[in-house]
């Protein structure tokens, strides 16, 4: 089996040195680009398994790089940025990033995020999490072996989260994907239906184990 490939788009020398040395023994092959333009070219040429993207690039803002990548590839994008404000995270996720790590970060955390991205890039037809099972082919959801009756909107909201399990989806992303672009600002729809889902899937809806809120950003289907 060939080594899995990572493309790092980052001009920060200490990050480059850290990842070069740290990833050498992990089974990943690392390619590098120090500008947004070079990163776009490398992504097209190398077709990496995962893209690690900084936002503070010298030529093009990383959010614009993510947006351009999403025009032609579904390769998972993990943002690595010193920008830690909610609005930066929301902008990156809305542009197409799958996950967001704030610098400085540890290697174990980065590797865990990479593994999650790899698993869910496979888009398996059956998603399982503890006693929750979603059969995307037959459109059947079960909890502890019992079928859970969901409305079409509840089902679409759940499967949208499941396809990106482990990643934060912003309020705007979910509203666009589930209800359509005209509803992108109608957060009340999302809050109401998330409440319905939690009532049907969570043992304690007030303390959810699956459907967690990322305060000020959106929701995540939690995976260990």
XYZ file of C-alpha atoms in Angstrom:
224
model
C 0.000 0.000 0.000
C 1.370 3.428 -0.928
C 1.934 5.995 1.791
C -0.947 8.329 2.508
C -0.163 11.847 1.371
C -0.613 15.162 3.142
C -0.272 18.563 1.513
C 0.744 21.321 3.925
C 0.005 24.847 2.681
C 1.793 27.039 5.224
C 4.664 29.550 5.147
C 5.517 29.362 8.857
C 9.036 27.836 9.185
C 8.500 26.400 12.683
C 5.335 24.611 11.603
C 7.123 23.172 8.575
C 10.011 21.911 10.719
C 7.675 20.475 13.350
C 5.557 18.540 10.865
C 8.495 17.370 8.756
C 10.128 15.743 11.768
C 6.952 14.610 13.516
C 5.262 12.994 10.512
C 8.378 11.197 9.269
C 7.619 8.054 11.300
C 3.811 8.069 11.077
C 3.315 6.571 7.626
C 2.393 9.826 5.904
C 4.220 11.428 3.000
C 4.309 15.222 3.322
C 4.270 17.693 0.441
C 4.681 21.408 1.089
C 3.637 24.722 -0.392
C 4.431 28.136 1.098
C 1.852 30.193 -0.832
C -1.786 29.835 -1.760
C -1.042 29.711 -5.496
C 1.601 27.031 -4.989
C -0.789 25.097 -2.754
C -3.528 25.106 -5.392
C -1.036 23.877 -7.994
C 0.330 21.165 -5.689
C -3.183 20.001 -4.799
C -3.990 19.591 -8.479
C -0.717 17.828 -9.254
C -0.346 15.625 -6.159
C -4.004 14.803 -5.403
C -3.217 14.390 -1.669
C -5.351 12.421 0.763
C -5.579 15.359 3.197
C -4.862 19.091 2.869
C -3.531 21.022 5.887
C -4.168 24.715 5.290
C -2.980 27.850 7.059
C -5.157 30.970 6.748
C -2.375 33.602 6.933
C -0.666 32.992 3.596
C 1.503 35.660 1.919
C -0.420 35.887 -1.367
C -4.005 34.589 -0.992
C -5.979 34.325 2.221
C -6.443 30.692 3.213
C -10.224 31.051 3.218
C -10.096 31.926 -0.465
C -7.779 28.953 -1.068
C -10.330 26.646 0.587
C -13.090 28.145 -1.533
C -11.110 27.572 -4.737
C -10.236 24.009 -3.746
C -13.898 23.234 -3.148
C -14.682 24.198 -6.724
C -13.119 20.953 -7.919
C -12.135 18.618 -5.058
C -13.752 16.946 -2.038
C -10.356 16.214 -0.439
C -10.661 16.830 3.324
C -9.251 20.213 4.371
C -8.039 20.746 7.944
C -7.284 24.363 8.764
C -4.253 25.036 10.983
C -4.376 28.647 12.072
C -3.368 31.042 14.799
C -6.712 32.781 14.273
C -8.956 31.485 17.042
C -11.996 33.757 16.857
C -15.419 32.283 16.141
C -15.817 34.381 12.999
C -12.588 32.986 11.539
C -13.679 29.416 12.216
C -17.102 30.042 10.738
C -15.640 31.666 7.614
C -13.225 28.764 7.061
C -15.890 26.100 7.576
C -18.337 27.922 5.326
C -15.628 28.128 2.644
C -15.382 24.337 2.636
C -12.926 23.336 5.356
C -13.777 20.109 7.173
C -12.062 20.862 10.472
C -10.181 23.620 12.285
C -7.195 23.391 14.636
C -5.890 26.463 16.425
C -2.110 26.865 16.665
C -0.254 25.744 18.659
C -1.523 22.162 18.523
C -0.150 18.770 19.522
C 0.789 16.025 17.089
C -1.613 13.473 18.688
C -4.528 15.874 18.240
C -3.614 16.554 14.619
C -3.273 12.839 13.879
C -6.662 12.161 15.495
C -8.293 14.812 13.304
C -6.583 13.353 10.226
C -7.876 9.856 11.060
C -11.424 11.175 11.427
C -11.144 12.995 8.095
C -9.860 9.830 6.393
C -12.624 7.665 7.813
C -15.410 9.927 6.703
C -13.942 10.694 3.310
C -14.866 7.087 2.478
C -18.583 7.971 2.664
C -19.643 4.503 3.803
C -23.293 3.629 3.184
C -23.786 2.593 6.823
C -22.829 4.885 9.669
C -22.637 3.554 13.231
C -21.905 5.327 16.479
C -22.387 3.372 19.710
C -26.001 2.134 19.470
C -26.964 4.590 16.717
C -27.064 3.174 13.178
C -27.869 5.085 9.995
C -28.342 3.062 6.816
C -27.988 5.675 4.095
C -28.961 3.266 1.327
C -32.262 2.162 2.866
C -32.843 5.432 4.770
C -33.396 3.574 8.044
C -32.231 4.895 11.424
C -32.091 2.605 14.444
C -31.180 3.201 18.070
C -30.386 0.175 20.208
C -31.820 -2.004 17.443
C -35.187 -0.205 17.352
C -36.173 1.844 14.331
C -36.477 5.585 14.950
C -39.179 7.378 12.968
C -37.854 10.659 11.600
C -39.502 13.297 9.465
C -37.818 14.054 6.106
C -36.242 17.225 7.541
C -35.025 15.430 10.687
C -33.524 12.665 8.554
C -31.784 15.101 6.210
C -30.366 17.064 9.148
C -29.060 13.892 10.793
C -27.471 12.483 7.640
C -25.884 15.834 6.782
C -24.173 15.747 10.171
C -23.317 12.042 9.795
C -21.543 12.548 6.475
C -19.234 14.984 8.255
C -19.208 13.200 11.617
C -16.585 14.569 13.963
C -16.503 17.915 12.152
C -18.285 21.133 13.023
C -20.950 22.229 10.557
C -21.864 25.881 10.865
C -25.434 27.048 11.283
C -25.321 28.518 7.782
C -23.950 25.331 6.225
C -26.681 23.217 7.781
C -29.453 25.624 6.859
C -28.271 25.784 3.239
C -27.823 22.018 2.930
C -31.072 21.022 4.666
C -33.501 23.846 3.869
C -31.859 25.635 0.944
C -29.992 28.939 0.393
C -33.063 31.112 1.104
C -33.063 29.894 4.716
C -29.369 30.506 5.454
C -30.140 33.032 8.201
C -33.150 31.300 9.755
C -31.453 29.760 12.798
C -34.762 29.153 14.569
C -35.590 26.346 12.104
C -32.320 24.633 12.934
C -32.709 24.985 16.705
C -36.255 23.584 16.633
C -35.378 20.534 14.535
C -32.187 19.872 16.471
C -34.392 19.757 19.573
C -36.662 17.219 17.857
C -33.675 15.041 16.917
C -32.247 15.144 20.416
C -35.601 14.139 21.892
C -35.646 11.080 19.623
C -31.973 10.044 19.788
C -30.517 11.206 23.088
C -31.006 9.519 26.464
C -30.826 12.957 28.049
C -31.590 15.675 25.455
C -30.286 18.349 27.842
C -26.887 16.601 27.951
C -26.469 15.152 24.445
C -23.866 12.493 23.748
C -24.241 12.538 19.930
C -25.593 15.906 18.774
C -23.385 18.500 20.431
C -23.429 22.273 20.129
C -20.266 24.163 19.227
C -21.130 27.444 20.898
C -21.414 30.359 18.515
C -20.448 28.217 15.504
C -22.775 25.288 14.801
C -23.291 21.604 15.561
C -21.181 18.440 15.463
C -22.103 14.758 15.467
C -19.632 13.702 18.134
C -17.320 10.750 17.563
C -14.692 9.434 19.949
